[in-house]
Amino acid sequence: MKRRLIILSAIAASFALAQSSYMLQAATADSNATPAIPVLQIDAGKVTGQVSPTLYGLMTEEINYSYEGGLYGELIRNRSFMANPLWPIYWDVVGNPTVALDKNQPLNPTLDVSLKVDASTASEKAPKGIANRGYWGIPVRPDTTYRASFFAKSDNFHGPLTVALVSTNGETIFASAKVPSISSDWQKYTVTLKTKNVPISKNNVLEIYTTTPGTIWFQQVSLFPPTFDNQPNGFRPDIMELLAAMHPKFLRFPGGNYLEGNTIQERFDWKKTIGPVEDRPGHKSPWGYWSTDGMGLLEFLEWCQDLHMQPVLAVYAGYSLDGQHIAPGPELEPYVQSALEEIEYVTGNTSMKWGAERAKDGHPTPFPLRYIEVGNEDYNRSSEYDGRFAQFYDAIKAKYPKLQVIATAPVTSRKPDLLDEHFYRSQEDMEANAFQYDKHTRTGPKIFVGEWATRVGSPTPNMAGALGDAAWMTGLERNSDLIVMASYAPLFVNVSQLTGQDRSMQWTTDLIGYDALTSYGSPSYYAQVMFSAMHGNEILATDSQNIPTREWQPRAFSGQTPPPQQIRQIFFDATRDSQSRTIYLKVVNEAGTAQKVNVQITDASTIQPDGEAVVLQANSPEDTNSIEQPRNIVPHTEEMHSLSANFTREFPPYSVTVLKLITK
Ligand code: AHR
């Protein structure tokens, strides 16, 4: 440990030296002289630490319609009519029936309201019913089978009901099915809707209507397209595929602010998110819209299972965003017990109460769990976190000594296993801080960078964002003996309606965008894919000379304007796979000019002449991907030849490159 510390501080010192000596040269040299070529040095004989096997993962919460209208496959918006107590928002009528929310005909104590549809004047010529617009449209694809279901009852109507996928203008019926009869008690009805060779479209609605008179009550109206792995209550396949390409090692859930809620009542109350979906009341997300909690605790765990990610389970720690909080002591105890029960639901065997509950919910096998996070961002809002953390920590460690407990703010009462740190910064700020962990103490808790992003570009980051991210990630990777896990945030944004009252985006600069039909990865997404998919397990010592810099004026803080800074324009790190002996050299050129760089590798056995470069590049920092141009900026692979322990390569402007150098 001591040796590693010395090496790391030596690297940090030599970086500082390299930077200041460059500035000295720049100040004294003839202004017409050609600047010395940048040199990147890798000491293959010095392993400064091991790359954490869990370094790259995902952070997620219900924001920007991440699940509702996002990953969660449900296509009907406000399926439970619980989103607004006064009116069935997002629902329209077919014909002109009288509709109203009815508290007198609840489906069950949880979904304690239903939609009453008075279609007493319906006829063959005048069908009457309801229609749902989905989340900014309902996607229709050719030769696709959809599963529609709803609960209904009627005293004076026996059927049939027609269920149909129809274009919004009513001109095209893509698929339809009939429910022949409706009972006088609540019952669930399910039909399949199969499209033929129809064009792909999203301006569609789901209609349920009758041509015979009657009054019908509806609840839990649902429509699912084919899901990832065909799982019921499952996920959107295109988004799952984008995530799988990131090779994520963990999933931090359920937040973020979404864990805490605006009020204690609106927290992520896990017990209300399990069991049959029609028994889940749903709740308001702090991001301003309704969540049905169709994406509940078990679905998060299944998501982890599907993508082979470890769950990083955040438990509610007695603090909500409007400032309501529970003082440490007896009043907090029920919340601590709830967290212990939550852990039992995840990990307990079926002889245990909550393990049995999980089995009843369809998953008898316990899930692996190593990390528990206590709360979210408790550093700036509540003075009592130290005490609350201690109470959770002690209870968790007493029952589950092997669990690693993560604090979301520095604490002194206990030594957390990990500390979760969050950074949302500009490109320059990210780059200026790319070395912040080089100097970080190795004696405290390990670090989980549980949320970070270069916030440039909207709705999704542009190339400037990707450059800031990649520069920052070289620092994460170089210090991944300390940084056990790191996750970009937010992960998702529905890009259907970026502004206005009912907007689909609450937070700009999100890694992956989508609408009802398609999805895309931002340049930052591709930078993540490159970093996550291509690294070794050993961190190699590095040094550099002649790195060009540019001036940056940091923002004024508390009325004080800090002095301008010189920030580097080339960032890099090197790791090696100890099995294959491949060295992964990552180089970020944030400059608008190509950079000819000399790479020097010492103490390695022979470097094979042939290697490979994976390059992400743009013509301008503003270049980006979008729903219309999803693959404007994507990585490409180039062969490399004539490599040796000392070679020169030109790195294009605005680029992120991974060089794969094979040693023998
Ligand atoms: O990622 C968006 C929000 O930023 C998270 O919910 C919160 O933890 C942070 O402040």
XYZ file of C-alpha atoms and ligand atoms in Angstrom:
674
model
C 0.000 0.000 0.000
C 2.755 2.398 0.975
C 4.686 1.679 -2.226
C 1.599 2.370 -4.317
C 1.061 5.678 -2.556
C 4.575 6.783 -3.333
C 4.232 5.870 -6.991
C 0.914 7.668 -7.339
C 2.140 10.838 -5.705
C 5.269 10.664 -7.835
C 3.082 10.478 -10.941
C 0.997 13.422 -9.753
C 4.145 15.421 -9.037
C 5.651 14.663 -12.430
C 2.394 15.662 -14.138
C 2.482 18.959 -12.281
C 6.141 19.334 -13.233
C 5.447 18.468 -16.870
C 2.666 21.017 -17.018
C 4.600 23.827 -15.336
C 7.746 23.180 -17.391
C 5.616 23.381 -20.552
C 4.232 26.716 -19.430
C 7.747 27.952 -18.700
C 8.894 26.905 -22.162
C 5.882 28.569 -23.728
C 6.595 31.803 -21.863
C 10.299 32.000 -22.724
C 10.543 30.402 -26.144
C 10.505 32.240 -29.428
C 6.831 32.562 -30.358
C 7.565 31.309 -33.899
C 9.228 28.120 -32.662
C 7.308 24.882 -33.271
C 6.107 23.529 -29.934
C 7.805 20.310 -28.882
C 5.861 17.194 -29.743
C 3.787 15.814 -26.837
C 5.242 12.661 -25.323
C 3.172 10.022 -23.536
C 5.257 7.604 -21.498
C 4.087 4.266 -20.206
C 6.195 2.369 -17.724
C 5.061 -1.188 -18.373
C 7.274 -2.346 -15.536
C 5.271 -0.438 -12.920
C 1.779 -1.579 -12.039
C 0.368 1.150 -9.790
C -2.829 -0.702 -8.901
C -5.574 -3.003 -10.113
C -8.467 -1.727 -12.191
C -11.608 -2.302 -10.177
C -13.569 -5.092 -11.912
C -16.757 -3.153 -11.132
C -15.553 0.245 -12.312
C -18.150 0.959 -14.995
C -21.839 0.683 -14.210
C -25.201 2.402 -14.460
C -27.126 4.839 -12.277
C -30.849 5.061 -12.753
C -34.016 6.637 -11.409
C -37.431 7.761 -12.642
C -36.437 11.058 -14.310
C -36.996 12.217 -17.904
C -39.533 9.362 -18.324
C -36.814 6.810 -17.769
C -39.114 3.874 -17.105
C -42.632 5.219 -17.684
C -42.375 5.951 -21.391
C -38.848 4.570 -21.380
C -37.248 1.284 -20.422
C -40.413 -0.210 -18.925
C -42.378 -1.777 -21.766
C -45.845 -0.472 -20.831
C -47.297 1.634 -23.655
C -50.381 3.017 -21.900
C -49.927 6.265 -20.009
C -51.831 6.610 -16.738
C -53.053 3.041 -17.015
C -54.360 3.111 -13.442
C -56.094 6.530 -13.633
C -54.171 7.464 -10.469
C -52.008 10.213 -12.016
C -54.573 12.910 -11.340
C -57.383 12.663 -8.770
C -59.751 14.856 -10.780
C -59.529 13.768 -14.386
C -58.304 10.777 -16.449
C -55.369 12.654 -17.937
C -53.806 11.270 -21.133
C -57.132 9.608 -21.992
C -59.469 10.664 -24.795
C -62.899 9.473 -25.782
C -64.085 7.531 -28.809
C -67.491 8.891 -29.878
C -68.829 10.969 -27.071
C -69.496 8.912 -23.953
C -69.640 10.538 -20.541
C -66.496 9.637 -18.607
C -65.552 10.269 -15.001
C -63.253 8.986 -12.326
C -65.355 6.960 -9.913
C -64.310 6.348 -6.313
C -67.408 4.206 -5.728
C -66.233 1.329 -7.923
C -62.616 0.698 -6.879
C -60.768 -2.280 -8.308
C -59.195 -2.914 -4.911
C -58.102 -0.910 -1.863
C -54.905 0.075 -3.654
C -56.282 1.209 -6.997
C -59.230 2.839 -5.319
C -60.619 4.615 -8.340
C -61.875 3.486 -11.742
C -62.934 5.080 -14.985
C -66.685 5.075 -15.505
C -67.660 5.163 -19.168
C -71.328 5.844 -19.826
C -71.840 4.582 -23.357
C -75.611 4.281 -23.133
C -76.116 5.819 -26.571
C -73.562 3.611 -28.357
C -74.648 1.980 -31.618
C -73.155 0.345 -34.715
C -72.984 3.774 -36.304
C -71.804 5.559 -33.160
C -69.213 3.490 -31.283
C -68.270 4.878 -27.894
C -65.317 4.231 -25.675
C -61.891 5.441 -24.585
C -58.511 5.957 -26.226
C -54.995 6.373 -24.860
C -52.222 8.336 -26.579
C -49.389 6.541 -24.833
C -46.162 8.300 -24.060
C -46.053 10.738 -26.943
C -47.460 8.087 -29.243
C -47.895 4.360 -29.411
C -45.363 2.544 -31.593
C -46.752 0.287 -34.285
C -44.490 -2.104 -36.142
C -45.220 -4.673 -38.842
C -45.857 -8.332 -37.993
C -45.798 -7.636 -34.289
C -47.916 -9.104 -31.515
C -49.073 -6.787 -28.718
C -50.701 -7.909 -25.492
C -53.567 -5.690 -24.359
C -55.295 -6.224 -21.043
C -57.676 -4.409 -18.733
C -59.944 -4.922 -15.778
C -63.594 -4.141 -16.430
C -67.085 -4.605 -15.029
C -70.599 -3.617 -15.981
C -74.092 -4.058 -14.550
C -76.027 -3.451 -17.732
C -73.671 -4.379 -20.525
C -72.526 -7.800 -21.590
C -70.280 -7.053 -24.525
C -68.661 -7.150 -26.869
C -65.839 -4.627 -26.480
C -63.451 -3.920 -29.327
C -59.778 -3.299 -28.573
C -57.846 -1.728 -31.445
C -54.564 -0.127 -32.366
C -55.585 2.840 -34.490
C -53.805 5.805 -36.065
C -54.416 9.060 -34.174
C -56.410 10.475 -37.077
C -58.651 7.412 -36.913
C -58.020 6.503 -40.534
C -56.074 3.274 -40.113
C -56.843 0.296 -37.908
C -53.586 -1.649 -37.524
C -54.950 -4.507 -35.428
C -58.083 -5.245 -33.440
C -59.627 -7.928 -31.259
C -62.924 -8.464 -29.488
C -63.708 -9.221 -25.865
C -67.041 -11.019 -26.262
C -68.553 -10.401 -22.838
C -68.005 -8.405 -19.676
C -68.954 -9.654 -16.224
C -70.721 -7.732 -13.503
C -67.718 -8.278 -11.193
C -64.208 -6.984 -11.797
C -62.352 -9.319 -14.129
C -59.182 -9.115 -16.145
C -59.513 -9.433 -19.929
C -56.563 -10.050 -22.215
C -56.364 -9.972 -26.012
C -53.545 -10.096 -28.496
C -53.298 -7.568 -31.273
C -51.273 -8.703 -34.260
C -50.258 -6.255 -36.954
C -49.749 -7.284 -40.559
C -47.322 -5.729 -43.005
C -47.979 -2.150 -41.848
C -45.524 0.735 -41.949
C -43.707 1.712 -38.754
C -45.439 4.627 -37.040
C -45.970 6.221 -33.641
C -48.904 8.602 -34.049
C -51.331 6.005 -32.817
C -53.722 5.308 -29.957
C -55.172 2.276 -28.248
C -58.959 2.307 -28.387
C -61.464 0.283 -26.379
C -65.052 0.817 -27.513
C -68.498 -0.656 -27.760
C -71.229 -0.500 -30.375
C -73.899 -1.674 -27.949
C -75.194 0.557 -25.148
C -74.081 0.237 -21.549
C -72.004 1.650 -18.714
C -68.583 0.112 -18.137
C -65.939 0.647 -15.461
C -62.272 0.222 -16.382
C -59.049 -0.076 -14.433
C -55.418 -1.029 -15.188
C -55.581 -0.756 -18.980
C -52.320 -2.091 -20.314
C -50.593 -2.651 -23.649
C -47.245 -4.361 -24.002
C -45.208 -4.818 -27.179
C -42.723 -7.698 -27.376
C -40.234 -7.152 -24.553
C -36.582 -8.003 -24.001
C -36.365 -11.795 -23.707
C -40.193 -11.842 -23.958
C -40.560 -11.269 -20.245
C -43.961 -10.257 -18.889
C -43.940 -6.771 -17.386
C -40.574 -6.468 -19.123
C -38.292 -3.969 -20.817
C -37.859 -2.302 -24.196
C -35.437 -4.418 -26.235
C -33.712 -1.585 -28.129
C -32.793 0.229 -24.911
C -31.646 -3.012 -23.276
C -29.361 -3.643 -26.237
C -27.813 -0.183 -25.925
C -27.189 -0.883 -22.248
C -25.759 -4.348 -22.850
C -23.147 -2.829 -25.180
C -21.905 -0.772 -22.231
C -20.959 -3.974 -20.358
C -22.208 -2.446 -17.114
C -21.018 -4.160 -13.979
C -23.570 -2.695 -11.557
C -26.842 -0.812 -11.354
C -27.362 1.885 -8.720
C -31.101 2.216 -8.041
C -33.727 3.532 -7.342
C -32.129 6.979 -7.091
C -31.122 9.745 -6.858
C -33.869 12.082 -5.847
C -36.397 9.388 -6.756
C -35.332 7.385 -3.727
C -36.024 10.303 -1.421
C -39.203 11.767 -2.968
C -40.310 15.329 -2.367
C -41.985 14.209 0.846
C -41.651 11.165 3.063
C -44.977 9.982 1.646
C -43.559 10.219 -1.884
C -40.340 8.301 -1.206
C -39.575 5.055 -3.040
C -41.524 2.897 -0.608
C -40.310 -0.484 -1.828
C -43.102 -2.552 -0.273
C -45.608 -0.661 -2.422
C -43.668 -1.537 -5.581
C -43.818 -5.342 -5.394
C -46.491 -7.943 -6.086
C -49.074 -7.903 -8.890
C -48.942 -4.593 -10.736
C -52.637 -3.978 -10.039
C -51.810 -3.985 -6.326
C -49.214 -1.235 -6.647
C -50.623 2.220 -5.911
C -47.868 4.147 -7.731
C -46.544 7.473 -6.533
C -45.417 10.857 -7.744
C -41.808 11.142 -8.813
C -39.973 14.211 -7.480
C -39.400 14.972 -11.145
C -43.021 16.014 -11.424
C -44.945 13.119 -12.934
C -46.686 9.933 -11.919
C -44.986 6.576 -11.643
C -47.183 3.481 -11.663
C -44.306 1.555 -10.015
C -44.708 -1.074 -12.684
C -40.955 -0.778 -12.522
C -40.672 -1.882 -8.903
C -38.020 -3.460 -6.732
C -38.256 -6.900 -8.370
C -38.085 -5.426 -11.868
C -34.917 -3.518 -10.947
C -33.396 -6.776 -9.725
C -34.464 -8.615 -12.871
C -32.925 -5.860 -14.923
C -29.665 -6.516 -13.041
C -30.016 -10.219 -13.705
C -30.679 -9.708 -17.425
C -27.543 -7.611 -17.920
C -25.363 -9.445 -15.367
C -25.037 -6.341 -13.209
C -24.589 -6.255 -9.451
C -27.364 -4.384 -7.703
C -26.235 -1.326 -5.739
C -29.358 -0.974 -3.657
C -30.035 2.465 -2.199
C -32.298 2.370 0.855
C -34.427 5.281 2.029
C -32.555 6.876 4.911
C -35.175 9.130 6.484
C -34.708 12.258 4.408
C -36.928 13.734 1.683
C -36.238 16.610 -0.653
C -38.545 19.213 0.846
C -36.525 18.897 4.052
C -38.797 16.506 5.962
C -36.613 14.093 7.841
C -36.642 11.648 10.684
C -34.246 12.215 13.553
C -31.908 9.378 14.444
C -33.248 7.277 17.314
C -36.509 5.413 17.883
C -38.440 7.312 15.191
C -35.964 6.219 12.559
C -36.104 2.587 13.641
C -39.076 1.573 11.396
C -37.148 2.867 8.381
C -34.066 0.912 9.427
C -36.212 -2.216 9.828
C -37.767 -1.594 6.427
C -34.270 -1.467 4.902
C -33.372 -4.771 6.585
C -36.558 -6.324 5.229
C -35.747 -4.959 1.792
C -32.362 -6.664 1.949
C -34.135 -9.876 2.986
C -36.489 -9.540 0.012
C -33.436 -9.329 -2.261
C -31.212 -11.956 -0.662
C -33.299 -14.088 1.713
C -34.091 -17.713 1.079
C -37.674 -18.842 0.777
C -37.919 -19.922 4.412
C -37.654 -16.251 5.381
C -40.666 -13.976 5.357
C -39.448 -11.589 2.661
C -37.604 -14.266 0.702
C -40.913 -16.143 0.547
C -42.632 -12.966 -0.597
C -40.123 -12.660 -3.435
C -40.782 -16.282 -4.378
C -44.510 -15.530 -4.393
C -43.749 -12.650 -6.750
C -42.167 -15.150 -9.137
C -38.474 -15.203 -8.213
C -37.580 -17.964 -5.728
C -33.823 -17.652 -6.269
C -32.203 -14.988 -4.092
C -30.302 -12.227 -5.845
C -26.634 -11.602 -5.091
C -26.088 -8.366 -3.157
C -22.861 -6.753 -2.024
C -23.542 -3.021 -1.864
C -26.103 -1.041 0.117
C -26.250 2.724 -0.132
C -27.783 4.697 2.727
C -29.804 7.583 1.261
C -28.768 9.977 -1.476
C -26.702 13.175 -1.459
C -27.223 13.776 2.239
C -24.260 16.136 2.458
C -25.923 19.439 1.846
C -29.368 19.167 3.276
C -29.501 17.570 6.656
C -27.214 17.945 9.598
C -28.333 14.625 11.028
C -26.948 12.291 8.386
C -24.052 11.209 10.571
C -26.476 9.872 13.174
C -28.886 8.380 10.656
C -26.030 6.711 8.798
C -24.661 5.213 12.015
C -28.057 3.708 12.872
C -28.431 2.103 9.442
C -24.779 1.045 9.335
C -24.913 -0.711 12.700
C -28.168 -2.529 11.938
C -27.026 -3.619 8.459
C -23.594 -4.763 9.610
C -25.093 -6.657 12.584
C -27.396 -8.680 10.351
C -25.407 -8.698 7.109
C -21.717 -8.301 8.035
C -20.554 -9.017 4.493
C -22.487 -6.145 2.946
C -20.493 -3.077 1.940
C -22.241 0.032 3.220
C -22.011 3.214 1.168
C -22.375 6.698 2.672
C -23.633 9.549 0.523
C -21.808 12.236 2.514
C -18.651 12.257 4.622
C -19.414 10.918 8.109
C -17.364 10.678 11.259
C -19.557 8.394 13.376
C -18.596 5.293 11.383
C -16.106 4.489 8.636
C -18.251 3.685 5.592
C -16.929 1.046 3.218
C -17.459 3.446 0.347
C -18.254 7.125 -0.076
C -20.514 8.176 -2.964
C -19.370 11.407 -4.652
C -21.266 13.262 -7.403
C -19.962 15.672 -10.033
C -21.894 17.612 -12.655
C -19.482 19.932 -14.448
C -18.678 21.856 -17.618
C -16.231 20.373 -20.122
C -13.377 22.525 -18.871
C -14.165 21.873 -15.236
C -14.180 18.149 -15.892
C -10.854 18.377 -17.691
C -9.317 20.615 -15.022
C -10.290 17.963 -12.468
C -9.182 14.916 -14.424
C -6.326 14.499 -11.947
C -8.269 15.116 -8.733
C -8.082 11.503 -7.580
C -4.333 11.194 -8.307
C -3.771 13.147 -5.119
C -6.568 11.575 -3.090
C -5.715 9.793 0.146
C -5.737 5.994 0.014
C -6.388 5.639 3.733
C -10.077 6.611 3.845
C -13.124 4.827 2.433
C -13.048 3.655 -1.161
C -14.867 5.933 -3.598
C -18.023 5.337 -5.605
C -18.539 8.126 -8.140
C -22.242 7.383 -8.176
C -23.284 10.274 -10.435
C -21.181 12.277 -12.811
C -21.520 13.971 -16.182
C -20.055 16.709 -18.320
C -23.189 18.761 -18.778
C -22.795 20.048 -22.318
C -25.516 19.434 -24.862
C -29.231 18.883 -24.656
C -31.148 16.628 -24.527
C -28.086 14.427 -24.810
C -24.403 15.396 -24.605
C -22.551 16.518 -27.705
C -18.906 15.830 -28.571
C -17.718 18.506 -26.110
C -19.504 16.499 -23.424
C -17.895 13.290 -24.619
C -14.442 14.904 -24.544
C -14.947 16.154 -20.980
C -16.280 12.730 -19.991
C -13.416 10.855 -21.592
C -10.808 13.136 -20.007
C -12.486 12.544 -16.642
C -12.663 8.784 -17.222
C -8.906 8.609 -17.812
C -8.639 9.897 -14.222
C -11.188 7.391 -12.935
C -9.408 4.511 -14.608
C -5.939 5.650 -13.544
C -7.217 5.737 -9.969
C -9.446 2.700 -10.030
C -7.516 1.143 -7.156
C -9.452 3.776 -5.152
C -12.564 4.234 -7.289
C -14.424 0.983 -7.012
C -17.415 2.041 -9.110
C -18.481 4.967 -11.265
C -21.726 5.722 -13.088
C -22.820 8.514 -15.418
C -26.131 10.214 -14.646
C -28.815 10.623 -15.740
C -28.884 7.595 -17.966
C -32.075 8.191 -19.966
C -34.215 10.868 -21.545
C -37.395 10.606 -23.533
C -36.807 13.247 -26.208
C -40.414 13.466 -27.441
C -41.248 16.832 -25.906
C -38.307 18.824 -24.648
C -40.135 21.931 -23.464
C -43.523 22.975 -22.164
C -45.576 22.013 -19.187
C -45.900 18.335 -19.969
C -42.309 17.976 -21.128
C -40.572 14.639 -21.303
C -37.216 16.019 -20.115
C -36.601 17.370 -16.635
C -32.795 17.355 -16.731
C -30.616 18.214 -19.718
C -27.597 16.165 -20.836
C -28.596 12.526 -20.514
C -26.657 9.597 -21.886
C -29.301 7.792 -23.989
C -32.276 9.343 -25.788
C -35.433 7.797 -27.228
C -38.964 8.420 -28.332
C -41.825 5.937 -28.622
C -40.165 4.197 -31.555
C -36.392 4.388 -31.514
C -33.430 5.102 -29.273
C -29.871 6.351 -29.684
C -26.625 6.740 -27.815
C -24.980 10.162 -27.471
C -21.269 10.688 -28.221
C -20.763 10.357 -24.442
C -22.511 6.982 -24.574
C -19.997 5.780 -27.159
C -17.112 7.115 -25.057
C -18.517 5.065 -22.154
C -18.808 1.977 -24.322
C -15.186 2.366 -25.381
C -13.902 2.837 -21.837
C -15.980 0.068 -20.376
C -15.380 -2.502 -23.095
C -11.670 -1.893 -23.538
C -9.423 -1.911 -20.509
C -7.066 -4.217 -18.735
C -6.907 -5.228 -15.103
C -3.561 -3.558 -14.302
C -3.001 0.196 -14.093
C 0.352 1.141 -15.575
C 2.454 4.080 -14.409
C 2.433 6.939 -16.908
C 4.085 10.266 -17.404
C 4.018 12.930 -20.097
C 5.849 15.896 -21.495
C 5.048 18.849 -23.712
C 1.310 18.565 -23.278
C -0.346 21.593 -24.904
C -2.675 23.645 -22.745
C -5.302 26.305 -23.191
C -6.503 29.042 -20.903
C -9.789 28.632 -19.082
C -11.552 31.123 -16.882
C -13.408 29.234 -14.117
C -16.778 30.654 -13.109
C -17.031 33.188 -10.314
C -17.891 31.607 -6.990
C -19.462 33.543 -4.082
C -18.782 36.799 -5.918
C -15.063 35.987 -6.322
C -13.597 35.444 -9.781
C -10.850 32.840 -9.534
C -7.664 33.338 -11.575
C -7.634 31.819 -15.073
C -6.209 28.312 -15.330
C -4.231 26.479 -17.957
C -5.928 23.202 -18.777
C -4.385 20.319 -20.639
C -5.590 19.400 -24.091
C -4.417 15.792 -24.098
C -5.484 13.263 -21.489
C -4.491 9.645 -21.310
C -4.164 6.530 -19.193
C -2.830 3.039 -19.741
C -4.003 -0.323 -18.458
C -2.865 -3.845 -19.309
C -4.643 -7.154 -19.462
C -2.357 -9.438 -17.472
C -3.581 -12.498 -19.397
C -3.433 -11.336 -23.003
C -0.676 -8.758 -22.263
C -2.590 -6.195 -24.345
C -1.957 -2.604 -23.292
C -4.964 -0.306 -23.666
C -3.800 3.249 -24.142
C -6.630 5.780 -24.048
C -5.904 9.193 -25.497
C -8.257 12.171 -25.530
C -7.438 15.090 -27.789
C -9.815 17.882 -26.860
C -8.072 20.386 -29.155
C -9.450 21.518 -32.499
C -6.200 20.558 -34.207
C -4.692 17.142 -34.836
C -1.943 16.274 -32.359
C 1.113 14.324 -33.382
C 2.094 12.445 -30.249
C 5.139 10.358 -29.411
C 4.248 7.228 -27.407
C 7.126 5.701 -25.448
C 6.745 2.382 -23.662
C 9.470 1.250 -21.332
C 10.039 -2.069 -19.638
C 7.626 -4.016 -21.791
C 8.531 -7.116 -23.695
C 8.313 -6.590 -27.448
C 5.449 -4.499 -28.823
C 3.887 -6.301 -31.766
C 4.023 -4.230 -34.973
C 0.278 -4.658 -35.629
C -2.341 -3.252 -33.335
C -5.746 -1.644 -33.435
C -7.159 1.810 -32.769
C -10.779 2.544 -31.936
C -11.557 6.191 -32.614
C -14.499 8.426 -31.741
C -14.187 11.733 -33.533
C -16.168 14.795 -34.539
C -15.562 17.805 -36.729
C -16.795 20.207 -34.093
C -17.395 20.021 -30.332
C -21.071 20.814 -31.004
C -21.527 17.777 -33.268
C -23.894 15.269 -31.772
C -26.287 12.367 -32.242
C -30.047 12.711 -32.143
C -33.211 10.745 -32.691
C -33.074 11.840 -36.348
C -29.313 11.239 -36.711
C -28.594 8.493 -34.215
C -25.227 7.447 -35.631
C -23.654 10.730 -36.613
C -20.785 10.161 -34.191
C -19.863 6.548 -33.539
C -16.497 4.872 -33.019
C -14.665 3.253 -35.907
C -11.764 0.814 -35.890
C -8.446 1.338 -37.660
C -5.562 -1.073 -38.124
C -2.177 0.096 -36.880
C 1.150 -1.118 -38.269
C 4.840 -0.535 -37.609
C 4.286 -0.187 -33.887
C 7.215 -0.396 -31.495
C 8.153 0.738 -28.019
C 8.596 4.227 -29.433
C 6.158 5.342 -32.102
C 4.361 8.451 -33.242
C 0.685 8.730 -34.044
C -1.510 11.625 -35.028
C -4.642 11.964 -32.950
C -7.422 13.766 -34.818
C -9.044 16.943 -33.485
C -11.889 16.405 -30.994
C -11.200 12.723 -30.577
C -11.197 9.876 -28.086
C -8.952 6.967 -29.063
C -8.226 3.584 -27.562
C -5.031 1.992 -28.838
C -4.691 -1.746 -28.371
C -1.008 -2.559 -28.190
C -0.086 -6.198 -28.026
C 3.016 -7.110 -26.072
C 4.755 -10.473 -26.200
O -29.137 12.922 -11.686
C -30.067 13.894 -11.365
C -30.077 14.224 -9.870
O -28.873 14.803 -9.501
C -30.193 13.052 -8.938
O -31.502 12.647 -8.759
C -29.629 13.576 -7.667
O -29.044 12.581 -6.885
C -28.621 14.592 -8.137
O -28.741 15.786 -7.465
